[in-house]
Amino acid sequence: MSSIDLNADLGEGFGRWTLTDDEELLSVVTSANVACGFHAGDAATMRRVCELAAERGVRVGAQVSYHDLAGFGRRAMDVPPAELAAEVAYQIGALEVFARAAGTRVSYVKPHGALYNRVVHDEEQAAAVVEGVRLADAALPVLGLPGSWLLKLAEAAGLAAVTEAFADRAYTDQGTLAPRGHEGAVITDIEAVIERSVGLARSGTVVSHSGERILVRARSLCLHGDTPGAVELARRVRAELAAAGVRVEAFS
């Protein structure tokens, strides 16, 4: 039987504003990428999500980002490597306080948005993220896109490099994510997302934006928590994976 982890971006709100249905999604996913305050999230939100995750046995991951609250971490930024490394470590450390208070710990790190896409092809920025992870905890796995500089450098630094796939995002023929500004970059058809999820878990393949079937072997599958109907979609994906003989379990 094949197996896969299901992760979702959670805690993406601050103050009185909420975006993700954290409580319901935590009843479905096995890993929670928790916003650490730089693109979304605040202290109270981080604490609450860590407590809910601990209650449900869901792994807590630090979703680190460029310091871009206004742009939700999706704007391109040029941050000096030393500064970026410090900011990554800072975000992990902040989340670790609340994870430990809840009786769990930060189990992995995943970049968010513009930073996630940047460290696929930018060796310098990827090295800074890896340095930041090592500053915080040299034993933390790093979650990222297969073939990215981030995972190459993480592995070279002795960190566990965990590959990730996206069922609701279009892929280029090169195995990278199609930019969000491109037509069809985000897949909204529920049946298509479910079909892609099962295909990624069972065969490690997905159809690219141009119609080519490409190899995307991943240990974790991301379900975006900020999409409309995210909870019901997550439940259906998990049910269909089980029906297809795929075991859903955390990678960490």
Coordinates of N, CA and C in Angstrom, one line a residue:
M1 N 0.8 -1.2 0.0 CA 0.0 0.0 0.0 C 0.9 1.2 0.0
S2 N 0.6 2.2 -0.9 CA 1.3 3.5 -0.9 C 0.8 4.4 0.2
S3 N 1.6 5.4 0.5 CA 1.1 6.3 1.6 C 1.5 7.7 1.2
I4 N 0.8 8.7 1.8 CA 1.1 10.1 1.6 C 0.6 10.9 2.8
D5 N 1.3 12.0 3.0 CA 1.0 13.0 4.0 C 0.1 14.0 3.4
L6 N -0.9 14.5 4.1 CA -1.8 15.6 3.7 C -1.4 16.9 4.5
N7 N -1.0 17.9 3.9 CA -0.7 19.2 4.6 C -1.6 20.3 4.1
A8 N -1.8 21.3 5.0 CA -2.6 22.5 4.6 C -2.0 23.7 5.3
D9 N -2.2 24.8 4.7 CA -1.7 26.1 5.2 C -2.8 26.6 6.2
L10 N -2.4 26.7 7.5 CA -3.4 27.1 8.5 C -2.9 28.3 9.3
G11 N -3.9 28.8 10.1 CA -3.6 30.0 10.9 C -3.4 31.3 10.1
E12 N -3.9 31.3 8.9 CA -3.7 32.5 8.0 C -4.7 33.6 8.3
G13 N -4.6 34.2 9.4 CA -5.5 35.3 9.8 C -4.7 36.1 10.9
F14 N -5.3 37.2 11.3 CA -4.7 37.9 12.4 C -5.8 38.8 13.0
G15 N -5.7 39.0 14.3 CA -6.7 39.9 15.0 C -8.1 39.3 14.8
R16 N -9.0 40.1 14.3 CA -10.4 39.7 14.1 C -10.6 39.1 12.8
W17 N -9.6 39.1 11.9 CA -9.7 38.6 10.6 C -9.3 37.1 10.5
T18 N -10.1 36.3 9.9 CA -9.8 34.9 9.7 C -9.9 34.5 8.3
L19 N -9.1 33.5 7.8 CA -9.2 33.1 6.5 C -9.4 31.6 6.3
T20 N -8.8 30.8 7.2 CA -8.9 29.3 7.1 C -9.7 28.7 8.2
D21 N -10.4 27.7 7.9 CA -11.2 27.0 8.9 C -10.3 26.0 9.6
D22 N -9.5 26.5 10.5 CA -8.4 25.6 11.1 C -9.0 24.4 11.8
E23 N -10.0 24.6 12.6 CA -10.5 23.5 13.4 C -11.0 22.3 12.5
E24 N -11.7 22.6 11.5 CA -12.3 21.6 10.6 C -11.2 20.9 9.8
L25 N -10.3 21.7 9.2 CA -9.2 21.2 8.4 C -8.3 20.3 9.3
L26 N -8.1 20.6 10.5 CA -7.2 19.8 11.4 C -7.9 18.4 11.7
S27 N -9.1 18.2 11.3 CA -9.7 16.9 11.5 C -9.5 16.1 10.3
V28 N -8.8 16.6 9.2 CA -8.6 15.9 8.0 C -7.1 15.7 7.7
V29 N -6.3 16.8 7.8 CA -4.9 16.7 7.4 C -4.1 16.1 8.5
T30 N -2.9 15.7 8.1 CA -1.9 15.1 9.0 C -0.8 16.0 9.3
S31 N -0.6 17.1 8.6 CA 0.4 18.1 8.9 C -0.1 19.5 8.7
A32 N 0.2 20.4 9.6 CA -0.4 21.8 9.5 C 0.8 22.7 9.3
N33 N 0.8 23.5 8.2 CA 1.7 24.5 7.9 C 1.2 25.8 8.6
V34 N 1.8 26.2 9.7 CA 1.2 27.3 10.5 C 1.9 28.6 10.2
A35 N 1.1 29.6 9.8 CA 1.7 30.9 9.5 C 2.3 31.5 10.7
C36 N 3.5 32.1 10.6 CA 4.3 32.5 11.7 C 4.4 34.0 11.9
G37 N 3.4 34.7 11.3 CA 3.3 36.2 11.6 C 3.9 37.1 10.5
F38 N 4.6 36.5 9.6 CA 5.2 37.4 8.5 C 4.3 37.6 7.3
H39 N 3.6 36.6 6.9 CA 2.6 36.8 5.8 C 1.2 36.7 6.3
A40 N 1.0 36.1 7.5 CA -0.3 36.0 8.1 C 0.0 35.4 9.5
G41 N -1.1 35.4 10.3 CA -1.0 34.8 11.7 C -0.5 35.9 12.7
D42 N -0.8 35.6 13.9 CA -0.4 36.4 15.0 C -0.2 35.4 16.2
A43 N 0.3 36.0 17.4 CA 0.6 35.2 18.5 C -0.6 34.3 19.0
A44 N -1.8 34.9 19.1 CA -2.9 34.2 19.6 C -3.4 33.1 18.6
T45 N -3.3 33.4 17.3 CA -3.7 32.5 16.3 C -2.7 31.3 16.3
M46 N -1.4 31.6 16.4 CA -0.4 30.5 16.4 C -0.6 29.6 17.6
R47 N -0.9 30.2 18.8 CA -1.1 29.4 20.0 C -2.4 28.5 19.8
R48 N -3.4 29.1 19.3 CA -4.7 28.3 19.1 C -4.5 27.1 18.2
V49 N -3.9 27.4 17.0 CA -3.7 26.3 16.0 C -2.8 25.2 16.6
C50 N -1.7 25.6 17.3 CA -0.9 24.6 17.9 C -1.6 23.7 18.9
E51 N -2.5 24.3 19.7 CA -3.3 23.6 20.7 C -4.3 22.6 20.0
L52 N -4.9 23.1 18.9 CA -5.8 22.2 18.2 C -5.1 21.1 17.5
A53 N -3.9 21.4 16.9 CA -3.1 20.3 16.3 C -2.7 19.3 17.3
A54 N -2.2 19.7 18.4 CA -1.8 18.8 19.4 C -2.9 17.9 19.9
E55 N -4.1 18.4 20.1 CA -5.2 17.6 20.5 C -5.6 16.5 19.5
R56 N -5.3 16.8 18.2 CA -5.7 15.9 17.1 C -4.5 15.0 16.6
G57 N -3.3 15.2 17.2 CA -2.2 14.5 16.7 C -1.6 14.9 15.4
V58 N -1.9 16.1 15.0 CA -1.5 16.6 13.7 C -0.1 17.2 13.9
R59 N 0.8 17.0 13.0 CA 2.2 17.6 13.1 C 2.1 19.1 12.8
V60 N 2.9 19.8 13.5 CA 3.0 21.3 13.4 C 4.2 21.6 12.6
G61 N 4.0 22.4 11.5 CA 5.1 22.9 10.7 C 5.2 24.4 10.6
A62 N 6.4 24.9 10.6 CA 6.5 26.4 10.5 C 6.5 26.8 9.1
Q63 N 5.4 27.6 8.7 CA 5.4 28.1 7.3 C 6.0 29.5 7.3
V64 N 7.3 29.6 6.9 CA 8.0 30.8 7.0 C 7.9 31.6 5.7
S65 N 8.0 32.9 5.7 CA 7.7 33.8 4.6 C 8.6 35.0 4.6
Y66 N 8.6 35.7 3.4 CA 9.1 37.0 3.4 C 8.2 37.9 4.4
H67 N 8.8 39.0 4.9 CA 8.1 39.9 5.8 C 7.2 40.7 5.0
D68 N 5.9 40.2 4.7 CA 5.1 40.9 3.7 C 3.6 40.6 4.1
L69 N 3.2 41.2 5.2 CA 1.8 41.0 5.7 C 0.8 41.6 4.7
A70 N 1.1 42.7 4.2 CA 0.1 43.4 3.3 C -0.1 42.6 2.0
G71 N 1.0 42.0 1.5 CA 0.9 41.2 0.3 C 0.7 39.7 0.4
F72 N 0.4 39.3 1.7 CA 0.2 37.9 2.0 C 1.4 37.0 1.6
G73 N 2.6 37.6 1.6 CA 3.8 36.9 1.3 C 3.9 36.4 -0.1
R74 N 3.1 37.0 -1.0 CA 3.1 36.6 -2.4 C 3.8 37.6 -3.4
R75 N 4.4 38.6 -2.8 CA 5.1 39.6 -3.6 C 6.6 39.3 -3.6
A76 N 7.2 39.4 -4.8 CA 8.6 39.2 -5.0 C 9.4 40.2 -4.1
M77 N 10.4 39.8 -3.4 CA 11.2 40.7 -2.5 C 12.6 40.2 -2.6
D78 N 13.5 41.2 -2.5 CA 14.9 40.9 -2.5 C 15.4 41.2 -1.1
V79 N 15.7 40.1 -0.3 CA 16.1 40.2 1.1 C 17.5 39.7 1.2
P80 N 18.4 40.5 1.8 CA 19.8 40.0 1.9 C 19.8 38.7 2.6
P81 N 20.7 37.8 2.2 CA 20.7 36.4 2.7 C 20.8 36.3 4.3
A82 N 21.7 37.1 4.9 CA 21.9 37.1 6.3 C 20.6 37.5 7.0
E83 N 19.9 38.5 6.5 CA 18.7 39.0 7.0 C 17.6 37.9 6.9
L84 N 17.5 37.3 5.7 CA 16.5 36.2 5.5 C 16.7 35.1 6.4
A85 N 18.0 34.6 6.6 CA 18.3 33.5 7.5 C 17.8 33.8 8.9
A86 N 18.1 35.1 9.4 CA 17.6 35.4 10.7 C 16.1 35.5 10.8
E87 N 15.4 35.9 9.8 CA 14.0 36.0 9.8 C 13.4 34.6 9.8
V88 N 13.9 33.7 9.1 CA 13.5 32.3 9.0 C 13.6 31.7 10.4
A89 N 14.8 31.9 11.0 CA 15.0 31.3 12.4 C 14.0 32.0 13.4
Y90 N 13.8 33.3 13.3 CA 12.9 34.0 14.2 C 11.5 33.4 14.1
Q91 N 11.0 33.2 12.9 CA 9.6 32.6 12.7 C 9.5 31.2 13.3
I92 N 10.5 30.4 13.1 CA 10.5 29.0 13.6 C 10.5 29.1 15.2
G93 N 11.3 30.0 15.7 CA 11.4 30.1 17.1 C 10.1 30.5 17.8
A94 N 9.4 31.5 17.1 CA 8.2 32.0 17.7 C 7.1 30.9 17.7
L95 N 7.0 30.1 16.6 CA 6.1 29.0 16.6 C 6.4 27.9 17.6
E96 N 7.7 27.7 17.8 CA 8.1 26.6 18.7 C 7.7 26.9 20.1
V97 N 7.7 28.1 20.5 CA 7.2 28.5 21.9 C 5.8 28.0 22.1
F98 N 4.9 28.2 21.1 CA 3.5 27.8 21.3 C 3.3 26.4 21.1
A99 N 4.1 25.7 20.2 CA 4.0 24.3 20.0 C 4.4 23.6 21.3
R100 N 5.4 24.0 21.9 CA 5.9 23.3 23.2 C 4.9 23.5 24.3
A101 N 4.3 24.7 24.4 CA 3.3 25.0 25.4 C 2.1 24.1 25.2
A102 N 1.8 23.7 23.9 CA 0.6 22.9 23.6 C 1.0 21.4 23.8
G103 N 2.2 21.1 24.1 CA 2.6 19.7 24.3 C 3.1 19.0 23.1
T104 N 3.4 19.8 22.1 CA 4.0 19.2 20.8 C 5.2 20.0 20.5
R105 N 5.7 20.0 19.2 CA 6.8 20.7 18.8 C 6.7 21.0 17.3
V106 N 7.5 21.9 16.8 CA 7.6 22.2 15.4 C 8.4 21.0 14.8
S107 N 7.7 20.3 13.8 CA 8.2 19.1 13.2 C 8.9 19.3 11.9
Y108 N 8.7 20.4 11.2 CA 9.3 20.6 9.9 C 9.1 22.1 9.5
V109 N 9.7 22.5 8.4 CA 9.6 23.9 7.9 C 9.2 23.9 6.4
K110 N 8.3 24.8 6.1 CA 7.9 24.9 4.7 C 7.8 26.4 4.4
P111 N 8.5 26.9 3.3 CA 8.4 28.3 2.9 C 7.0 28.5 2.3
H112 N 6.6 29.8 2.3 CA 5.3 30.2 1.8 C 5.4 31.1 0.6
G113 N 4.5 31.0 -0.3 CA 4.3 32.0 -1.4 C 5.5 32.3 -2.2
A114 N 5.8 33.6 -2.3 CA 6.9 34.1 -3.1 C 8.2 33.4 -2.7
L115 N 8.4 33.2 -1.4 CA 9.6 32.6 -1.0 C 9.7 31.1 -1.4
Y116 N 8.6 30.5 -1.4 CA 8.5 29.1 -1.8 C 9.0 29.0 -3.3
N117 N 8.4 29.8 -4.1 CA 8.7 29.8 -5.5 C 10.2 30.3 -5.8
R118 N 10.7 31.2 -5.0 CA 12.0 31.8 -5.2 C 13.1 30.7 -5.0
V119 N 12.9 29.9 -3.9 CA 13.9 29.0 -3.5 C 13.9 27.7 -4.4
V120 N 13.0 27.7 -5.4 CA 13.1 26.6 -6.4 C 14.3 26.8 -7.3
H121 N 14.5 28.1 -7.7 CA 15.6 28.3 -8.7 C 16.7 29.3 -8.2
D122 N 16.5 29.9 -7.0 CA 17.5 30.9 -6.5 C 18.4 30.2 -5.5
E123 N 19.6 29.9 -5.8 CA 20.5 29.2 -4.9 C 20.8 30.0 -3.7
E124 N 21.0 31.3 -3.8 CA 21.4 32.1 -2.7 C 20.3 32.2 -1.7
Q125 N 19.1 32.5 -2.2 CA 17.9 32.6 -1.2 C 17.6 31.2 -0.6
A126 N 17.8 30.1 -1.3 CA 17.6 28.8 -0.8 C 18.6 28.5 0.3
A127 N 19.8 28.9 0.1 CA 20.9 28.7 1.1 C 20.6 29.5 2.4
A128 N 20.0 30.7 2.2 CA 19.6 31.5 3.4 C 18.5 30.8 4.2
V129 N 17.6 30.3 3.5 CA 16.5 29.5 4.2 C 17.0 28.4 5.0
V130 N 17.9 27.6 4.3 CA 18.5 26.4 5.0 C 19.3 26.9 6.2
E131 N 20.1 28.0 6.1 CA 20.8 28.5 7.2 C 19.9 28.9 8.4
G132 N 18.8 29.5 8.0 CA 17.8 29.9 9.0 C 17.2 28.7 9.8
V133 N 16.9 27.6 9.0 CA 16.4 26.4 9.6 C 17.5 25.8 10.6
R134 N 18.7 25.8 10.1 CA 19.8 25.2 11.0 C 20.0 26.0 12.2
L135 N 19.9 27.4 12.1 CA 20.0 28.2 13.3 C 18.9 27.9 14.3
A136 N 17.7 27.6 13.9 CA 16.6 27.3 14.8 C 16.7 25.9 15.3
D137 N 16.9 24.9 14.4 CA 17.0 23.5 14.8 C 17.5 22.7 13.7
A138 N 18.7 22.2 13.8 CA 19.4 21.5 12.7 C 18.8 20.1 12.4
A139 N 17.8 19.7 13.2 CA 17.2 18.4 13.0 C 15.9 18.5 12.2
L140 N 15.4 19.7 11.9 CA 14.1 19.9 11.2 C 14.1 19.5 9.8
P141 N 13.2 18.7 9.3 CA 13.0 18.5 7.9 C 12.5 19.7 7.2
V142 N 12.8 19.8 5.9 CA 12.3 20.9 5.0 C 11.4 20.4 3.9
L143 N 10.3 21.0 3.8 CA 9.3 20.6 2.8 C 9.4 21.5 1.6
G144 N 9.4 21.0 0.4 CA 9.5 21.8 -0.8 C 9.3 21.1 -2.1
L145 N 9.5 21.8 -3.2 CA 9.2 21.2 -4.5 C 10.3 20.3 -5.0
P146 N 10.0 19.1 -5.5 CA 11.0 18.2 -6.0 C 12.0 18.9 -7.0
G147 N 13.3 18.7 -6.9 CA 14.3 19.3 -7.8 C 14.6 20.7 -7.4
S148 N 14.1 21.3 -6.4 CA 14.4 22.7 -6.0 C 15.8 22.8 -5.4
W149 N 16.3 24.0 -5.5 CA 17.6 24.3 -4.8 C 17.4 24.2 -3.3
L150 N 16.2 24.5 -2.8 CA 16.0 24.4 -1.4 C 16.2 23.0 -0.9
L151 N 15.6 22.0 -1.6 CA 15.8 20.6 -1.1 C 17.2 20.1 -1.4
K152 N 17.8 20.5 -2.5 CA 19.2 20.1 -2.7 C 20.1 20.6 -1.6
L153 N 20.0 21.8 -1.2 CA 20.9 22.4 -0.2 C 20.5 21.9 1.2
A154 N 19.2 21.6 1.4 CA 18.8 21.1 2.7 C 19.5 19.7 2.9
E155 N 19.4 18.9 1.9 CA 20.0 17.6 2.0 C 21.5 17.6 2.1
A156 N 22.1 18.6 1.4 CA 23.6 18.7 1.5 C 24.0 19.2 2.9
A157 N 23.1 19.9 3.6 CA 23.4 20.4 5.0 C 23.0 19.4 6.0
G158 N 22.5 18.2 5.6 CA 22.2 17.1 6.6 C 20.7 17.2 7.1
L159 N 19.9 18.0 6.4 CA 18.5 18.1 6.8 C 17.7 17.1 6.0
A160 N 16.6 16.6 6.5 CA 15.7 15.7 5.7 C 15.0 16.6 4.7
A161 N 15.1 16.2 3.4 CA 14.4 17.0 2.3 C 13.2 16.2 1.9
V162 N 12.0 16.8 2.1 CA 10.7 16.1 1.9 C 10.0 16.8 0.7
T163 N 9.7 16.0 -0.3 CA 9.1 16.5 -1.5 C 7.6 16.7 -1.4
E164 N 7.1 17.7 -2.1 CA 5.7 18.0 -1.9 C 5.1 18.2 -3.3
A165 N 3.8 17.9 -3.4 CA 3.0 18.2 -4.7 C 1.7 18.9 -4.4
F166 N 1.2 19.5 -5.4 CA -0.1 20.3 -5.3 C -1.1 19.8 -6.3
A167 N -2.2 19.3 -5.8 CA -3.3 18.8 -6.7 C -4.1 20.0 -7.3
D168 N -4.1 21.1 -6.7 CA -4.9 22.2 -7.2 C -4.1 23.3 -7.9
R169 N -2.9 23.0 -8.2 CA -2.1 24.0 -8.9 C -1.6 23.4 -10.3
A170 N -1.6 24.2 -11.3 CA -1.1 23.7 -12.6 C 0.4 23.7 -12.6
Y171 N 1.0 22.7 -13.3 CA 2.4 22.5 -13.4 C 2.9 22.8 -14.8
T172 N 4.1 23.3 -14.9 CA 4.8 23.5 -16.2 C 5.3 22.1 -16.6
D173 N 5.8 22.0 -17.8 CA 6.4 20.8 -18.3 C 7.7 20.5 -17.5
Q174 N 8.3 21.5 -16.9 CA 9.5 21.3 -16.2 C 9.3 20.9 -14.7
G175 N 8.0 20.7 -14.3 CA 7.7 20.3 -13.0 C 7.6 21.4 -11.9
T176 N 7.6 22.6 -12.4 CA 7.5 23.8 -11.5 C 6.0 24.2 -11.5
L177 N 5.6 25.0 -10.5 CA 4.2 25.5 -10.5 C 4.0 26.7 -11.5
A178 N 2.9 26.6 -12.2 CA 2.6 27.7 -13.1 C 2.3 29.0 -12.2
P179 N 2.9 30.2 -12.6 CA 2.6 31.4 -11.8 C 1.2 31.6 -11.6
R180 N 0.8 32.1 -10.4 CA -0.6 32.3 -10.1 C -1.3 33.3 -11.0
G181 N -0.6 34.2 -11.6 CA -1.2 35.2 -12.5 C -1.6 34.6 -13.9
H182 N -1.1 33.4 -14.2 CA -1.4 32.8 -15.5 C -2.8 32.1 -15.4
E183 N -3.5 32.2 -16.6 CA -4.8 31.6 -16.6 C -4.7 30.0 -16.4
G184 N -5.6 29.6 -15.5 CA -5.6 28.1 -15.2 C -4.6 27.7 -14.2
A185 N -3.9 28.6 -13.6 CA -2.8 28.3 -12.6 C -3.3 27.6 -11.4
V186 N -4.5 28.0 -11.0 CA -5.2 27.4 -9.8 C -6.4 26.6 -10.4
I187 N -6.4 25.3 -10.0 CA -7.5 24.4 -10.5 C -8.6 24.4 -9.5
T188 N -9.8 24.8 -9.9 CA -11.0 24.9 -9.1 C -12.0 23.8 -9.2
D189 N -11.9 23.0 -10.3 CA -12.8 21.9 -10.5 C -12.5 20.8 -9.4
I190 N -13.5 20.5 -8.6 CA -13.3 19.6 -7.5 C -13.0 18.2 -7.9
E191 N -13.6 17.7 -9.0 CA -13.4 16.4 -9.4 C -12.0 16.3 -10.0
A192 N -11.5 17.3 -10.7 CA -10.2 17.3 -11.2 C -9.1 17.3 -10.1
V193 N -9.4 18.0 -9.1 CA -8.4 18.1 -7.9 C -8.3 16.7 -7.3
I194 N -9.5 16.0 -7.1 CA -9.5 14.7 -6.5 C -8.8 13.7 -7.4
E195 N -9.0 13.7 -8.7 CA -8.4 12.8 -9.6 C -6.9 13.0 -9.6
R196 N -6.4 14.3 -9.6 CA -5.0 14.6 -9.5 C -4.4 14.1 -8.2
S197 N -5.1 14.3 -7.1 CA -4.6 13.9 -5.8 C -4.3 12.3 -5.8
V198 N -5.2 11.6 -6.3 CA -5.1 10.1 -6.3 C -3.9 9.7 -7.3
G199 N -3.9 10.4 -8.4 CA -2.8 10.1 -9.4 C -1.4 10.4 -8.8
L200 N -1.3 11.6 -8.1 CA 0.0 11.9 -7.5 C 0.4 10.9 -6.5
A201 N -0.6 10.5 -5.7 CA -0.3 9.5 -4.6 C 0.1 8.2 -5.1
R202 N -0.6 7.7 -6.1 CA -0.4 6.3 -6.6 C 0.7 6.2 -7.6
S203 N 0.8 7.1 -8.5 CA 1.7 6.9 -9.6 C 2.8 8.0 -9.6
G204 N 2.7 9.0 -8.8 CA 3.7 10.1 -8.8 C 3.7 10.9 -10.1
T205 N 2.6 11.0 -10.8 CA 2.5 11.7 -12.0 C 1.3 12.7 -12.0
V206 N 1.4 13.7 -12.9 CA 0.3 14.7 -13.0 C 0.4 15.2 -14.4
V207 N -0.8 15.7 -15.0 CA -0.8 16.3 -16.3 C -0.4 17.7 -16.2
S208 N 0.6 18.2 -17.0 CA 1.0 19.6 -16.9 C 0.0 20.5 -17.6
H209 N 0.3 21.8 -17.5 CA -0.5 22.8 -18.1 C -0.7 22.6 -19.6
S210 N 0.4 22.1 -20.3 CA 0.3 21.9 -21.7 C -0.3 20.5 -22.1
G211 N -0.6 19.7 -21.1 CA -1.2 18.4 -21.4 C -0.2 17.2 -21.4
E212 N 1.0 17.5 -21.0 CA 2.0 16.4 -20.9 C 1.9 15.8 -19.5
R213 N 2.1 14.4 -19.5 CA 2.1 13.8 -18.2 C 3.6 13.8 -17.7
I214 N 3.8 14.4 -16.5 CA 5.1 14.6 -16.0 C 5.2 13.8 -14.6
L215 N 6.5 13.6 -14.2 CA 6.7 12.9 -13.0 C 6.9 13.9 -11.9
V216 N 6.1 13.7 -10.8 CA 6.2 14.6 -9.6 C 6.0 13.7 -8.4
R217 N 7.1 13.1 -8.0 CA 7.1 12.1 -6.9 C 7.2 12.9 -5.6
A218 N 6.2 12.7 -4.7 CA 6.1 13.6 -3.5 C 5.7 12.7 -2.3
R219 N 6.2 13.1 -1.2 CA 5.8 12.4 0.1 C 4.7 13.1 0.8
S220 N 4.4 14.4 0.4 CA 3.3 15.1 1.0 C 2.5 15.8 -0.1
L221 N 1.2 15.9 0.2 CA 0.3 16.6 -0.8 C -0.3 17.8 -0.1
C222 N -0.2 19.0 -0.7 CA -0.7 20.2 -0.1 C -2.2 20.4 -0.6
L223 N -3.0 20.7 0.4 CA -4.4 21.1 0.2 C -4.6 22.6 0.7
H224 N -4.8 23.5 -0.2 CA -4.8 24.9 0.2 C -6.0 25.2 1.1
G225 N -5.8 25.7 2.2 CA -6.9 26.0 3.2 C -7.6 27.3 2.9
D226 N -7.1 28.1 2.0 CA -7.8 29.4 1.7 C -8.7 29.4 0.4
T227 N -8.9 28.2 -0.1 CA -9.7 28.1 -1.3 C -11.2 27.8 -0.9
P228 N -12.2 28.3 -1.6 CA -13.6 28.1 -1.3 C -13.9 26.6 -1.2
G229 N -14.6 26.2 -0.1 CA -15.0 24.8 0.1 C -13.8 23.9 0.4
A230 N -12.8 24.5 1.0 CA -11.5 23.8 1.3 C -11.8 22.6 2.2
V231 N -12.6 22.7 3.2 CA -12.8 21.6 4.2 C -13.5 20.4 3.5
E232 N -14.6 20.6 2.7 CA -15.2 19.5 2.0 C -14.3 18.9 1.0
L233 N -13.5 19.7 0.3 CA -12.6 19.2 -0.7 C -11.6 18.3 0.0
A234 N -11.0 18.7 1.1 CA -10.1 17.9 1.9 C -10.6 16.6 2.3
R235 N -11.9 16.6 2.8 CA -12.5 15.4 3.2 C -12.7 14.4 2.1
R236 N -13.1 15.0 0.9 CA -13.3 14.1 -0.2 C -12.0 13.5 -0.7
V237 N -10.9 14.4 -0.8 CA -9.6 13.9 -1.2 C -9.2 12.7 -0.3
R238 N -9.3 12.9 1.0 CA -8.8 11.9 1.9 C -9.6 10.6 1.8
A239 N -11.0 10.7 1.6 CA -11.8 9.6 1.4 C -11.4 8.8 0.1
E240 N -11.2 9.6 -1.0 CA -10.9 8.9 -2.3 C -9.5 8.3 -2.2
L241 N -8.6 8.9 -1.5 CA -7.2 8.3 -1.3 C -7.4 6.9 -0.6
A242 N -8.2 6.9 0.4 CA -8.4 5.6 1.2 C -9.1 4.6 0.3
A243 N -10.0 5.0 -0.5 CA -10.7 4.1 -1.4 C -9.8 3.6 -2.5
A244 N -8.7 4.3 -2.8 CA -7.8 3.9 -3.8 C -6.6 3.1 -3.2
G245 N -6.7 2.8 -1.9 CA -5.7 2.0 -1.2 C -4.5 2.8 -0.8
V246 N -4.6 4.1 -0.7 CA -3.5 5.0 -0.3 C -3.7 5.3 1.2
R247 N -2.6 5.0 2.0 CA -2.7 5.3 3.4 C -2.2 6.7 3.7
V248 N -3.0 7.5 4.4 CA -2.7 8.9 4.7 C -2.0 8.9 6.1
E249 N -0.8 9.4 6.1 CA 0.0 9.5 7.4 C 1.0 10.6 7.3
A250 N 1.4 11.1 8.4 CA 2.3 12.2 8.5 C 3.7 11.7 8.1
F251 N 4.5 12.5 7.5 CA 5.9 12.1 7.0 C 6.9 12.3 8.2
S252 N 6.5 13.1 9.2 CA 7.5 13.4 10.3 C 7.0 12.8 11.6

